[in-house]
One Martini backbone bead per residue (centre of mass of N, CA, C, O) as a GRO file, in nm:
protein
  360
    1LYS     BB    1   0.095   0.036   0.024
    2LYS     BB    2   0.051   0.366  -0.039
    3LEU     BB    3   0.210   0.652   0.124
    4LEU     BB    4   0.149   0.974   0.249
    5ASP     BB    5   0.372   1.202   0.417
    6PHE     BB    6   0.257   1.428   0.698
    7SER     BB    7   0.494   1.361   0.940
    8ALA     BB    8   0.794   1.247   0.949
    9GLY     BB    9   0.811   1.108   1.225
   10VAL     BB   10   0.766   1.365   1.377
   11ALA     BB   11   0.974   1.573   1.236
   12VAL     BB   12   1.234   1.394   1.121
   13ASN     BB   13   1.213   1.332   0.798
   14SER     BB   14   1.328   1.589   0.626
   15LEU     BB   15   1.461   1.401   0.373
   16GLY     BB   16   1.302   1.159   0.394
   17TYR     BB   17   1.357   0.892   0.164
   18ASN     BB   18   1.648   0.788   0.028
   19HIS     BB   19   1.870   0.990   0.069
   20SER     BB   20   2.179   1.054  -0.055
   21VAL     BB   21   2.320   1.183   0.190
   22ILE     BB   22   2.260   0.954   0.394
   23LYS     BB   23   2.360   0.710   0.241
   24LYS     BB   24   2.653   0.804   0.192
   25THR     BB   25   2.731   0.854   0.489
   26LEU     BB   26   2.684   0.569   0.596
   27GLN     BB   27   2.872   0.419   0.402
   28GLU     BB   28   3.135   0.573   0.476
   29GLN     BB   29   3.135   0.500   0.780
   30LEU     BB   30   3.126   0.187   0.753
   31LYS     BB   31   3.408   0.166   0.610
   32THR     BB   32   3.571   0.236   0.880
   33GLY     BB   33   3.437   0.049   1.128
   34ILE     BB   34   3.297   0.305   1.276
   35THR     BB   35   3.020   0.391   1.507
   36HIS     BB   36   3.171   0.406   1.802
   37LEU     BB   37   3.214   0.654   2.054
   38SER     BB   38   3.239   0.791   2.329
   39GLY     BB   39   3.124   1.083   2.480
   40SER     BB   40   3.440   1.155   2.574
   41GLN     BB   41   3.518   1.160   2.275
   42ILE     BB   42   3.711   1.289   2.015
   43HIS     BB   43   3.599   1.394   1.682
   44LEU     BB   44   3.549   1.525   1.383
   45TYR     BB   45   3.220   1.547   1.370
   46LYS     BB   46   3.180   1.654   1.650
   47THR     BB   47   3.336   1.916   1.596
   48LYS     BB   48   3.193   2.018   1.338
   49LEU     BB   49   2.902   2.024   1.453
   50SER     BB   50   2.953   2.211   1.689
   51LYS     BB   51   3.047   2.458   1.524
   52LEU     BB   52   2.791   2.483   1.352
   53LEU     BB   53   2.578   2.517   1.575
   54SER     BB   54   2.712   2.760   1.709
   55LYS     BB   55   2.720   2.956   1.465
   56GLU     BB   56   2.385   2.918   1.408
   57SER     BB   57   2.335   3.047   1.699
   58ASN     BB   58   2.479   3.126   2.032
   59LYS     BB   59   2.791   3.052   2.052
   60GLY     BB   60   2.806   2.777   2.190
   61ASP     BB   61   2.811   2.496   2.364
   62VAL     BB   62   2.814   2.129   2.310
   63PHE     BB   63   2.572   1.870   2.378
   64PHE     BB   64   2.536   1.523   2.333
   65SER     BB   65   2.268   1.306   2.234
   66ASN     BB   66   1.965   1.096   2.144
   67SER     BB   67   1.743   1.322   2.225
   68GLY     BB   68   1.515   1.549   2.322
   69ALA     BB   69   1.483   1.477   2.621
   70GLU     BB   70   1.792   1.482   2.678
   71SER     BB   71   1.834   1.780   2.601
   72ILE     BB   72   1.654   1.879   2.834
   73GLU     BB   73   1.800   1.757   3.074
   74ALA     BB   74   2.057   1.918   3.026
   75ALA     BB   75   1.929   2.199   3.046
   76LEU     BB   76   1.822   2.167   3.336
   77LYS     BB   77   2.094   2.114   3.475
   78VAL     BB   78   2.244   2.366   3.379
   79ALA     BB   79   2.051   2.576   3.496
   80ARG     BB   80   2.061   2.484   3.795
   81ASN     BB   81   2.363   2.518   3.823
   82PHE     BB   82   2.369   2.826   3.764
   83GLY     BB   83   2.156   2.887   4.017
   84SER     BB   84   2.289   2.770   4.286
   85ASP     BB   85   2.449   3.064   4.368
   86LYS     BB   86   2.157   3.256   4.339
   87ASN     BB   87   1.882   3.156   4.451
   88LYS     BB   88   1.778   3.003   4.173
   89ASP     BB   89   1.490   2.754   4.081
   90GLU     BB   90   1.274   2.868   3.891
   91ILE     BB   91   1.044   2.761   3.637
   92ILE     BB   92   0.905   2.871   3.324
   93ALA     BB   93   0.633   2.750   3.160
   94MET     BB   94   0.390   2.629   2.930
   95THR     BB   95   0.107   2.600   2.805
   96SER     BB   96   0.094   2.329   2.588
   97SER     BB   97   0.346   2.181   2.659
   98PHE     BB   98   0.645   1.997   2.523
   99HIS     BB   99   0.964   1.802   2.634
  100GLY     BB  100   0.891   1.510   2.720
  101ARG     BB  101   0.908   1.170   2.909
  102THR     BB  102   1.079   1.233   3.120
  103ILE     BB  103   1.077   1.341   3.431
  104GLY     BB  104   1.202   1.619   3.384
  105ALA     BB  105   1.043   1.693   3.124
  106LEU     BB  106   0.756   1.667   3.255
  107SER     BB  107   0.783   1.918   3.444
  108LEU     BB  108   0.757   2.114   3.170
  109GLY     BB  109   0.487   1.988   3.117
  110SER     BB  110   0.120   2.028   3.097
  111ASN     BB  111   0.038   1.732   3.058
  112LYS     BB  112  -0.126   1.528   3.282
  113GLN     BB  113  -0.141   1.252   3.138
  114TYR     BB  114   0.180   1.207   3.131
  115LYS     BB  115   0.178   1.213   3.476
  116SER     BB  116   0.023   0.966   3.533
  117ASN     BB  117   0.102   0.718   3.760
  118ILE     BB  118   0.427   0.825   3.869
  119GLY     BB  119   0.423   1.034   4.057
  120PRO     BB  120   0.643   1.257   4.135
  121VAL     BB  121   0.763   1.551   4.004
  122PRO     BB  122   0.955   1.790   3.960
  123GLY     BB  123   0.967   2.101   4.078
  124LYS     BB  124   0.962   2.444   4.036
  125VAL     BB  125   0.707   2.485   3.829
  126LYS     BB  126   0.561   2.716   3.615
  127PHE     BB  127   0.254   2.821   3.439
  128CYS     BB  128   0.209   2.989   3.142
  129GLN     BB  129   0.019   3.155   2.941
  130PHE     BB  130   0.015   3.143   2.625
  131ASN     BB  131   0.056   3.470   2.514
  132ASP     BB  132   0.074   3.599   2.827
  133SER     BB  133   0.222   3.872   2.959
  134LYS     BB  134   0.079   3.922   3.231
  135ASN     BB  135   0.122   3.640   3.347
  136LEU     BB  136   0.429   3.641   3.335
  137THR     BB  137   0.482   3.887   3.518
  138LYS     BB  138   0.345   3.758   3.776
  139LEU     BB  139   0.558   3.502   3.796
  140ILE     BB  140   0.781   3.684   3.863
  141ASN     BB  141   1.085   3.642   4.059
  142LYS     BB  142   1.376   3.600   4.247
  143LYS     BB  143   1.361   3.272   4.171
  144THR     BB  144   1.387   3.310   3.874
  145LEU     BB  145   1.574   3.134   3.627
  146ALA     BB  146   1.365   3.030   3.387
  147ILE     BB  147   1.259   3.018   3.041
  148ILE     BB  148   1.046   2.793   2.860
  149ILE     BB  149   1.018   2.751   2.489
  150GLU     BB  150   0.800   2.701   2.224
  151PHE     BB  151   0.748   2.897   1.955
  152ILE     BB  152   0.636   2.621   1.831
  153GLN     BB  153   0.385   2.422   1.912
  154GLY     BB  154   0.331   2.085   1.873
  155ASP     BB  155   0.166   1.901   2.082
  156GLY     BB  156  -0.031   2.160   2.137
  157GLY     BB  157  -0.126   2.241   1.813
  158ILE     BB  158   0.017   2.473   1.675
  159ASN     BB  159   0.141   2.718   1.850
  160ILE     BB  160   0.198   3.068   1.804
  161CYS     BB  161   0.410   3.297   1.873
  162SER     BB  162   0.408   3.611   1.955
  163LYS     BB  163   0.576   3.901   1.921
  164GLU     BB  164   0.492   4.025   2.195
  165PHE     BB  165   0.577   3.783   2.377
  166ALA     BB  166   0.873   3.768   2.289
  167LYS     BB  167   0.942   4.056   2.384
  168THR     BB  168   0.879   4.011   2.681
  169ILE     BB  169   1.082   3.788   2.732
  170LYS     BB  170   1.334   3.945   2.650
  171GLU     BB  171   1.304   4.177   2.859
  172ILE     BB  172   1.293   4.007   3.118
  173CYS     BB  173   1.561   3.851   3.089
  174LYS     BB  174   1.740   4.104   3.085
  175LYS     BB  175   1.646   4.252   3.347
  176LYS     BB  176   1.644   3.970   3.544
  177LYS     BB  177   1.844   3.748   3.465
  178ILE     BB  178   1.706   3.530   3.269
  179LEU     BB  179   1.675   3.236   3.130
  180LEU     BB  180   1.668   3.118   2.787
  181ILE     BB  181   1.477   2.841   2.664
  182ALA     BB  182   1.493   2.672   2.352
  183ASP     BB  183   1.265   2.460   2.194
  184GLU     BB  184   1.390   2.288   1.882
  185ILE     BB  185   1.297   1.993   1.822
  186GLN     BB  186   1.054   2.057   1.608
  187GLY     BB  187   1.105   2.367   1.491
  188GLY     BB  188   1.369   2.292   1.384
  189ILE     BB  189   1.560   2.246   1.108
  190GLY     BB  190   1.364   2.423   0.889
  191ARG     BB  191   1.051   2.388   0.945
  192THR     BB  192   0.980   2.726   0.929
  193GLY     BB  193   1.225   2.850   0.725
  194LYS     BB  194   1.422   2.826   0.959
  195ILE     BB  195   1.666   2.680   1.135
  196PHE     BB  196   1.522   2.843   1.370
  197ALA     BB  197   1.238   2.959   1.523
  198TYR     BB  198   1.358   3.198   1.698
  199LYS     BB  199   1.447   3.374   1.436
  200HIS     BB  200   1.158   3.521   1.416
  201TYR     BB  201   1.217   3.704   1.715
  202GLY     BB  202   1.498   3.833   1.809
  203VAL     BB  203   1.649   3.614   1.976
  204SER     BB  204   1.893   3.486   2.242
  205PRO     BB  205   1.947   3.204   2.364
  206ASP     BB  206   2.107   3.034   2.622
  207ILE     BB  207   1.934   2.772   2.548
  208ILE     BB  208   1.942   2.488   2.318
  209THR     BB  209   1.719   2.251   2.175
  210THR     BB  210   1.783   1.947   1.977
  211ALA     BB  211   1.655   1.720   1.709
  212LYS     BB  212   1.512   1.510   1.503
  213GLY     BB  213   1.601   1.667   1.213
  214LEU     BB  214   1.913   1.648   1.256
  215GLY     BB  215   1.914   1.323   1.156
  216SER     BB  216   1.683   1.223   0.970
  217GLY     BB  217   1.659   0.924   1.158
  218ILE     BB  218   1.906   0.972   1.333
  219PRO     BB  219   1.982   0.957   1.655
  220ILE     BB  220   1.979   1.300   1.791
  221GLY     BB  221   2.111   1.536   2.031
  222ALA     BB  222   2.114   1.893   2.140
  223THR     BB  223   2.299   2.125   2.356
  224ILE     BB  224   2.309   2.484   2.362
  225VAL     BB  225   2.559   2.679   2.543
  226LYS     BB  226   2.647   2.944   2.674
  227LYS     BB  227   2.962   3.018   2.788
  228ASP     BB  228   2.892   3.148   3.071
  229ILE     BB  229   2.746   2.878   3.153
  230ALA     BB  230   2.941   2.643   3.070
  231LYS     BB  231   3.189   2.723   3.263
  232LYS     BB  232   3.038   2.587   3.525
  233ILE     BB  233   3.114   2.314   3.406
  234ASN     BB  234   3.219   2.009   3.502
  235ILE     BB  235   3.378   1.737   3.476
  236GLY     BB  236   3.110   1.492   3.500
  237PHE     BB  237   2.830   1.629   3.534
  238HIS     BB  238   2.784   1.514   3.237
  239GLY     BB  239   2.646   1.242   3.019
  240SER     BB  240   2.705   1.010   2.722
  241THR     BB  241   2.761   0.727   2.570
  242PHE     BB  242   2.621   0.790   2.269
  243GLY     BB  243   2.687   1.074   2.254
  244GLY     BB  244   2.843   1.179   1.968
  245GLY     BB  245   2.876   0.984   1.757
  246MET     BB  246   3.006   0.915   1.455
  247LEU     BB  247   2.756   0.853   1.284
  248GLN     BB  248   2.550   1.079   1.378
  249THR     BB  249   2.733   1.334   1.331
  250ARG     BB  250   2.780   1.293   1.029
  251VAL     BB  251   2.491   1.306   0.943
  252ALA     BB  252   2.408   1.577   1.079
  253TYR     BB  253   2.608   1.755   0.931
  254ASN     BB  254   2.492   1.697   0.640
  255VAL     BB  255   2.203   1.778   0.697
  256PHE     BB  256   2.253   2.069   0.789
  257GLN     BB  257   2.397   2.160   0.528
  258THR     BB  258   2.153   2.107   0.342
  259ILE     BB  259   1.937   2.293   0.490
  260ASN     BB  260   2.147   2.547   0.545
  261LYS     BB  261   2.010   2.694   0.284
  262THR     BB  262   1.863   2.936   0.117
  263ASN     BB  263   1.710   2.769  -0.098
  264PHE     BB  264   1.588   2.560   0.092
  265LEU     BB  265   1.437   2.757   0.288
  266ASN     BB  266   1.273   2.900   0.065
  267ASN     BB  267   1.125   2.642  -0.018
  268VAL     BB  268   0.980   2.602   0.248
  269LYS     BB  269   0.827   2.869   0.245
  270SER     BB  270   0.673   2.828  -0.027
  271LYS     BB  271   0.531   2.564   0.068
  272GLY     BB  272   0.395   2.698   0.309
  273ILE     BB  273   0.219   2.889   0.145
  274LEU     BB  274   0.069   2.672  -0.011
  275LEU     BB  275  -0.044   2.522   0.235
  276GLU     BB  276  -0.204   2.764   0.344
  277GLN     BB  277  -0.390   2.796   0.101
  278LEU     BB  278  -0.514   2.512   0.112
  279LEU     BB  279  -0.621   2.534   0.409
  280ASN     BB  280  -0.801   2.786   0.372
  281LYS     BB  281  -0.985   2.657   0.164
  282LEU     BB  282  -1.078   2.429   0.342
  283HIS     BB  283  -1.202   2.608   0.561
  284SER     BB  284  -1.414   2.760   0.372
  285ASN     BB  285  -1.560   2.465   0.296
  286HIS     BB  286  -1.547   2.392   0.624
  287ASP     BB  287  -1.720   2.407   0.937
  288PHE     BB  288  -1.554   2.193   1.106
  289ILE     BB  289  -1.340   2.409   1.112
  290LYS     BB  290  -1.185   2.625   1.339
  291GLU     BB  291  -0.855   2.616   1.270
  292ILE     BB  292  -0.555   2.760   1.130
  293ARG     BB  293  -0.204   2.661   1.178
  294ILE     BB  294   0.107   2.822   1.052
  295LYS     BB  295   0.470   2.737   0.991
  296GLY     BB  296   0.554   2.652   0.720
  297LEU     BB  297   0.597   2.291   0.778
  298MET     BB  298   0.380   2.369   1.029
  299ALA     BB  299   0.061   2.223   1.097
  300GLY     BB  300  -0.292   2.297   1.194
  301ILE     BB  301  -0.609   2.122   1.229
  302GLU     BB  302  -0.886   2.248   1.387
  303PHE     BB  303  -1.153   2.106   1.539
  304LYS     BB  304  -1.465   2.125   1.708
  305ASN     BB  305  -1.404   1.813   1.779
  306SER     BB  306  -1.276   1.504   1.873
  307GLN     BB  307  -1.452   1.309   1.708
  308LEU     BB  308  -1.397   1.435   1.433
  309ALA     BB  309  -1.089   1.423   1.433
  310LEU     BB  310  -1.069   1.114   1.457
  311LYS     BB  311  -1.229   1.045   1.203
  312ILE     BB  312  -1.038   1.188   1.002
  313TYR     BB  313  -0.778   1.048   1.080
  314GLU     BB  314  -0.872   0.754   1.016
  315LYS     BB  315  -0.965   0.798   0.721
  316THR     BB  316  -0.698   0.911   0.601
  317SER     BB  317  -0.530   0.665   0.673
  318LYS     BB  318  -0.690   0.465   0.489
  319ASP     BB  319  -0.625   0.669   0.230
  320GLY     BB  320  -0.289   0.728   0.267
  321LEU     BB  321  -0.252   0.935   0.521
  322ILE     BB  322   0.003   1.077   0.718
  323THR     BB  323  -0.054   1.174   1.051
  324THR     BB  324  -0.130   1.370   1.345
  325LEU     BB  325  -0.277   1.360   1.675
  326VAL     BB  326  -0.357   1.651   1.872
  327LYS     BB  327  -0.538   1.737   2.155
  328GLY     BB  328  -0.785   1.570   1.995
  329THR     BB  329  -0.842   1.826   1.759
  330THR     BB  330  -0.555   1.799   1.596
  331ILE     BB  331  -0.407   1.806   1.285
  332ARG     BB  332  -0.081   1.727   1.205
  333ILE     BB  333   0.164   1.893   0.984
  334THR     BB  334   0.498   1.727   0.899
  335PRO     BB  335   0.662   1.716   0.643
  336PRO     BB  336   0.886   1.679   0.442
  337LEU     BB  337   1.094   1.931   0.315
  338ILE     BB  338   1.088   1.781   0.010
  339ILE     BB  339   0.821   1.825  -0.070
  340LYS     BB  340   0.584   1.843  -0.312
  341ALA     BB  341   0.331   2.022  -0.444
  342ASP     BB  342   0.156   1.777  -0.545
  343GLU     BB  343   0.159   1.637  -0.263
  344LEU     BB  344   0.011   1.852  -0.107
  345LYS     BB  345  -0.246   1.847  -0.280
  346ARG     BB  346  -0.311   1.546  -0.237
  347GLY     BB  347  -0.341   1.552   0.073
  348ILE     BB  348  -0.569   1.766   0.090
  349LYS     BB  349  -0.770   1.603  -0.083
  350ILE     BB  350  -0.809   1.374   0.115
  351ILE     BB  351  -0.932   1.551   0.334
  352SER     BB  352  -1.161   1.674   0.165
  353ASP     BB  353  -1.303   1.409   0.087
  354CYS     BB  354  -1.363   1.328   0.377
  355LEU     BB  355  -1.538   1.576   0.450
  356ASN     BB  356  -1.752   1.532   0.228
  357LYS     BB  357  -1.854   1.257   0.331
  358ILE     BB  358  -1.949   1.359   0.607
  359LYS     BB  359  -2.140   1.582   0.502
  360ASN     BB  360  -2.313   1.362   0.323
   0.00000   0.00000   0.00000
């Protein structure tokens, strides 16, 4: 059965399937006979990828891990370590946020379902209403250590940070000397038309987490930490056996180089504009749809109730379209970044046909 992928393994397979860059890189690395060196060892592509990520982000130091959740755990530890001698240990996260399923990462996520029946999760985390500057201002106190945000929320239903809210965060962090942690796990690596989603907002995060599209199918995570924060970390403070291995860093380096080109990113933007046009037309033709939210090739179709959303999700799946269902009411669209215009049109037609059948 042929399937059209509007999920990309939840925003992972940025270069789709069978891409020549990934195939060639894997083959070349396997020829060396080395796939793994421990996380404490230095090698060529670990160094090259570190320099590249640092240059294209906050000029920070890089710690490698295997996943997004692990990159968050590293960020959480680094932030708390930085605040340990300042009597600051409270973190502000956002409603509708998701940062992973490990215990530490769950403390920063707002979805109570993910935290059920596992006992207490680490505390000292407050939740701010996403895009509510007044609420954020009220939550700030002398103990506030960091603010963590996905500028484009993925699991939360593709909620897009407003320019005004981002400006408030920037001003508060600067004035109060609060760390800004940008979760770029899903929205980063070209997904929104820029190499990192935070670059739409004119901010410079102190800590950046990334994963998913970085390896385009090969598991890798990275935490990028500004040097004044990183210098407080002693050897042995944190580690990862598999983090920064030879095979995954070589793939990620070449994936990043492929995506981080003006023509490639402009192509993502133009396809994002096409997708937005298609989705807006879909919205105008079907009153089942409550709202369309989109940035680049990261989109959400929110339906008026969860029963309808599930019905559409299941029907389109049977008709050969892979999407993901989030928040119960929203179909999330995160196709490979190399998707073609005719494939976008075909996928939206599958959704439209399904809606027409339900309507009739």
